[in-house]
Structure formats: C-alpha cells, structure tokens
Short mmCIF file of C-alpha atoms in Angstrom, two decimals:
data_model
loop_
_atom_site.label_atom_id
_atom_site.label_comp_id
_atom_site.label_asym_id
_atom_site.label_seq_id
_atom_site.Cartn_x
_atom_site.Cartn_y
_atom_site.Cartn_z
CA MET P 4 85.97 94.37 29.93
CA THR P 5 82.57 94.36 31.66
CA ASP P 6 83.68 91.56 33.98
CA ILE P 7 86.84 93.46 34.91
CA LYS P 8 84.87 96.60 35.68
CA SER P 9 82.32 94.58 37.63
CA ASP P 10 85.01 92.85 39.72
CA LEU P 11 86.73 96.18 40.40
CA GLY P 12 83.43 97.68 41.47
CA PHE P 13 82.72 94.81 43.85
CA HIS P 14 86.24 95.12 45.28
CA ILE P 15 85.78 98.84 45.95
CA VAL P 16 82.31 98.44 47.44
CA SER P 17 83.45 95.53 49.60
CA ILE P 18 86.52 97.32 50.95
CA VAL P 19 84.48 100.44 51.73
CA ALA P 20 81.79 98.36 53.48
CA LEU P 21 84.34 96.43 55.56
CA ALA P 22 86.19 99.64 56.37
CA LEU P 23 82.98 101.17 57.71
CA VAL P 24 82.43 98.09 59.89
CA ALA P 25 86.01 98.27 61.21
CA VAL P 26 85.78 102.00 61.96
CA PHE P 27 82.43 101.58 63.72
CA LEU P 28 83.67 98.71 65.89
CA ILE P 29 86.95 100.34 66.88
CA ARG P 30 85.39 103.71 67.65
CA ALA P 31 82.48 102.18 69.57
CA LEU P 32 84.49 99.70 71.61
CA THR P 33 87.67 101.70 72.26
CA PRO P 34 86.67 105.37 72.57
CA TYR P 35 89.70 106.12 74.77
CA GLY P 36 92.17 103.80 73.07
CA SER P 37 92.72 100.06 73.01
CA ALA P 38 92.15 98.17 76.25
CA THR P 39 95.12 96.65 78.07
CA SER P 40 95.94 93.50 79.98
CA PRO P 41 99.23 92.51 81.69
CA ASP P 42 100.48 91.17 78.34
CA SER P 43 99.48 94.43 76.66
CA ILE P 44 101.59 96.46 79.09
CA SER P 45 104.58 94.27 78.25
CA TYR P 46 104.04 94.63 74.49
CA LEU P 47 103.87 98.41 74.81
CA ASP P 48 106.93 98.55 77.06
CA ILE P 49 109.01 96.37 74.74
CA GLY P 50 107.84 98.31 71.68
CA PHE P 51 108.71 101.65 73.27
CA ASN P 52 112.17 100.42 74.30
CA PHE P 53 112.78 99.02 70.82
CA LYS P 54 111.76 102.35 69.26
CA HIS P 55 114.39 104.14 71.36
CA GLY P 56 117.24 101.80 70.51
CA GLN P 57 117.21 99.68 73.66
CA GLY P 58 116.40 96.49 71.77
CA LEU P 59 113.69 94.00 72.64
CA VAL P 60 113.93 94.46 76.41
CA THR P 61 111.57 95.08 79.30
CA THR P 62 111.93 97.97 81.73
CA ASN P 63 112.71 97.05 85.33
CA LEU P 64 110.48 98.79 87.84
CA SER P 65 113.45 99.50 90.12
CA PHE P 66 116.26 101.94 89.35
CA ASP P 67 119.93 101.09 89.07
CA ALA P 68 122.78 102.71 91.04
CA THR P 69 122.79 105.78 88.78
CA GLY P 70 119.10 106.47 89.38
CA THR P 71 118.01 105.51 85.86
CA ASN P 72 115.84 102.69 84.58
CA SER P 73 117.51 99.38 83.90
CA TYR P 74 116.42 96.82 81.36
CA SER P 75 116.17 93.06 81.14
CA PRO P 76 116.29 90.94 77.98
CA GLN P 77 112.91 89.32 77.37
CA ARG P 78 112.30 85.91 75.81
CA LEU P 79 108.67 85.35 76.74
CA TRP P 80 107.02 87.36 73.95
CA PRO P 81 107.84 86.99 70.24
CA PRO P 82 109.27 90.16 68.69
CA ALA P 83 107.00 90.88 65.69
CA TYR P 84 104.09 92.60 67.44
CA PRO P 85 106.20 94.81 69.76
CA ALA P 86 108.33 95.74 66.75
CA LEU P 87 105.19 96.75 64.85
CA LEU P 88 103.98 98.78 67.82
CA SER P 89 107.31 100.60 67.92
CA VAL P 90 106.53 102.16 64.54
CA LEU P 91 103.46 103.98 65.91
CA ILE P 92 103.62 104.53 69.65
CA THR P 93 105.21 107.62 71.19
CA THR P 94 104.90 106.60 74.86
CA PRO P 95 104.67 103.26 76.71
CA PHE P 96 100.96 103.99 77.21
CA ASP P 97 100.02 105.19 73.73
CA VAL P 98 96.84 103.11 73.40
CA GLU P 99 95.22 105.71 71.14
CA ARG P 100 97.65 105.01 68.30
CA VAL P 101 97.34 101.27 68.90
CA ARG P 102 93.60 101.66 68.36
CA PHE P 103 94.36 102.98 64.87
CA LEU P 104 96.60 99.98 64.18
CA SER P 105 93.96 97.56 65.45
CA GLY P 106 91.41 99.09 63.09
CA ILE P 107 93.72 98.57 60.11
CA LEU P 108 94.44 94.96 61.10
CA LEU P 109 90.73 94.26 61.63
CA LEU P 110 89.96 95.63 58.18
CA LEU P 111 92.79 93.54 56.70
CA SER P 112 91.35 90.42 58.36
CA GLY P 113 87.93 91.14 56.88
CA ILE P 114 89.36 91.67 53.40
CA LEU P 115 91.35 88.43 53.60
CA ILE P 116 88.26 86.48 54.67
CA LEU P 117 86.44 87.97 51.69
CA LEU P 118 89.26 87.01 49.29
CA ILE P 119 89.46 83.47 50.69
CA LEU P 120 85.75 82.99 50.04
CA ARG P 121 86.09 84.45 46.57
CA ALA P 122 88.99 82.10 45.88
CA GLY P 123 86.52 79.31 46.66
CA GLU P 124 84.14 80.86 44.10
CA VAL P 125 81.59 81.97 46.67
CA ASP P 126 79.25 84.70 45.41
CA TRP P 127 80.49 88.26 46.04
CA LEU P 128 77.54 89.38 48.14
CA VAL P 129 77.58 86.17 50.18
CA SER P 130 81.33 86.56 50.68
CA LEU P 131 80.87 90.16 51.82
CA LEU P 132 78.11 89.16 54.24
CA ILE P 133 80.18 86.34 55.75
CA ALA P 134 83.25 88.57 56.07
CA THR P 135 81.17 91.24 57.79
CA LEU P 136 79.61 88.74 60.20
CA ALA P 137 83.06 87.30 60.94
CA MET P 138 84.31 90.75 61.93
CA LEU P 139 81.30 91.11 64.25
CA THR P 140 81.80 87.83 66.09
CA LEU P 141 82.46 88.02 69.82
CA SER P 142 85.96 86.54 69.50
CA MET P 143 87.05 89.06 66.86
CA VAL P 144 85.51 91.97 68.77
CA LEU P 145 87.30 90.90 71.95
CA VAL P 146 90.68 90.44 70.29
CA TYR P 147 90.67 93.76 68.46
CA THR P 148 89.59 95.65 71.56
CA TYR P 149 92.89 94.86 73.29
CA VAL P 150 96.57 95.49 72.66
CA TRP P 151 97.15 91.83 71.85
CA SER P 152 99.44 90.07 69.39
CA GLU P 153 96.43 88.12 68.08
CA THR P 154 95.45 91.27 66.18
CA LEU P 155 98.48 90.67 63.94
CA PHE P 156 98.46 86.88 64.16
CA ILE P 157 94.96 86.54 62.65
CA PRO P 158 95.56 88.40 59.35
CA ILE P 159 98.89 86.63 58.86
CA LEU P 160 97.19 83.26 59.32
CA LEU P 161 94.38 84.25 56.97
CA GLY P 162 96.98 85.37 54.44
CA MET P 163 98.55 81.91 54.56
CA VAL P 164 95.15 80.29 53.96
CA LEU P 165 94.58 82.57 50.96
CA VAL P 166 98.00 81.69 49.53
CA ILE P 167 97.19 77.98 49.80
CA PHE P 168 93.84 78.50 48.05
CA ARG P 169 95.56 80.39 45.24
CA TYR P 170 98.28 77.75 44.95
CA LEU P 171 95.85 74.84 44.72
CA ARG P 172 93.86 76.55 41.98
CA LEU P 173 96.88 77.12 39.72
CA ARG P 174 97.54 74.78 36.82
CA SER P 175 100.65 72.61 37.07
CA ASP P 176 102.36 74.51 34.24
CA LYS P 177 102.29 77.81 36.18
CA VAL P 178 105.71 77.13 37.70
CA LEU P 179 106.77 80.73 38.31
CA ARG P 180 103.52 81.75 40.00
CA LYS P 181 103.59 78.63 42.15
CA SER P 182 107.16 79.37 43.17
CA ILE P 183 106.19 82.92 44.15
CA LEU P 184 103.28 81.63 46.24
CA ILE P 185 105.54 79.09 47.96
CA GLY P 186 108.02 81.86 48.80
CA LEU P 187 105.20 84.04 50.12
CA PHE P 188 103.93 81.17 52.26
CA VAL P 189 107.40 80.71 53.77
CA VAL P 190 107.65 84.44 54.58
CA LEU P 191 104.19 84.45 56.18
CA SER P 192 105.05 81.31 58.14
CA LEU P 193 108.11 83.01 59.59
CA ALA P 194 106.05 86.11 60.43
CA LEU P 195 103.43 83.91 62.10
CA VAL P 196 105.98 82.28 64.40
CA LEU P 197 107.60 85.63 65.20
CA THR P 198 104.17 86.95 66.19
CA ARG P 199 103.08 84.03 68.39
CA TYR P 200 105.09 80.89 69.06
CA ILE P 201 101.92 78.79 68.75
CA GLY P 202 102.25 79.56 65.05
CA VAL P 203 104.60 76.57 64.81
CA SER P 204 101.74 74.19 65.57
CA MET P 205 99.46 76.03 63.15
CA ILE P 206 101.98 75.61 60.34
CA LEU P 207 102.27 71.89 61.07
CA LEU P 208 98.50 71.56 60.65
CA PHE P 209 98.48 72.94 57.10
CA PRO P 210 99.64 69.69 55.40
CA LEU P 211 96.66 67.95 57.02
#
C-alpha cells in the first residue's frame, strides 16, 4: 500500500512540475499566440475550412464568379493536425487558442518522456529531471512556439516508444495485454502517418 501511495504521489508531483514548465514556456515564448510560418497559415486555413464543413481544402486567394471564396483540394499536408486545430480555432488566424493546444501537447510530451524513463526503471527524480530538461531543449522550444504539426507528431511518436517498452517488459503469458498493446501501436502508427508522412519511415525504423 505504501508503494502505491508513493507512486501516486510521485505521479502527481511530476505532472504538476511538468505542467508548470509547460505553462511557463508557452506564456513566455508566445505571449500573443503561437508563431506562424507559411505552413502554419495553411494548417490554420485547412482547419478552419474543415470546421465549417468545407472538407480538407485550402482557400483560394481569388474570388469566383459569384464573388465568394473558392476552394482547392489539398494533398500536400496530412489531415490529422488541421483536423485537431478545427476543434479549437474560431478564425483562420486564431493563434491564441493554438497556443493553449501547444501547451497541452508539450505537457503530454514531457509526461511521456517521464513514463518511458520509468518503464526503463530509471529513478523517479532522475526521470523528472531528464523530462524537464528535454522540454527545455532548443528544438522542443522552437517546435512548440509555432503552429506546426510536429507539436502533435512528437507525443504520438513518444507514445509508440512507450508502448514498445511496455510490450517488451510483459511476460509471454500475458497474451491479452500484449494484444492490446499491439492494437494501440497500430492505432498510433496510423495517427503518426496522418500527422506527418515522414511517419512511414519512422515506423519502419522500429523493428531495427
């Protein structure tokens, strides 16, 4: 019972600590909303159109014969991230709400890093320190400052790594749990590819 309470306490403390890091970073780096790049503008445009029933299309800058916007099917960007944006944004420029989403995804990435280390039986405090430092790295700070699909890609990839760790540590007689983990890995693999097409190559690297 003491171990259970101790683990629960460490979980709570760790999540609170990582949440504070995520909130600090997002508020400090994006005081006026997430930064944008040309790709970001496309993600927001596609997400807004999807939210309003137009499908996964981009808005043409010119008007059609009736004086209204026309749309073009898009095949360049995978659909998962724009679809996720469509749940939150209210305008094609709603970077303030995207900032909130980025904070949640950054926190999720930190928690998954922590759980991966714990699955490898790394000490709790060491795991928390490494997870915190990982969130503070330049690459993570850069990614989560922008409206980029990498903000979703990273936690999905980390989730797949955690599933593999859990799978490898199960005894061979745990057939049901192994089957569940395999199914979860397949779902995450599909989500990874639908977030960024480079996910295909990442999946191929896992057997190595």
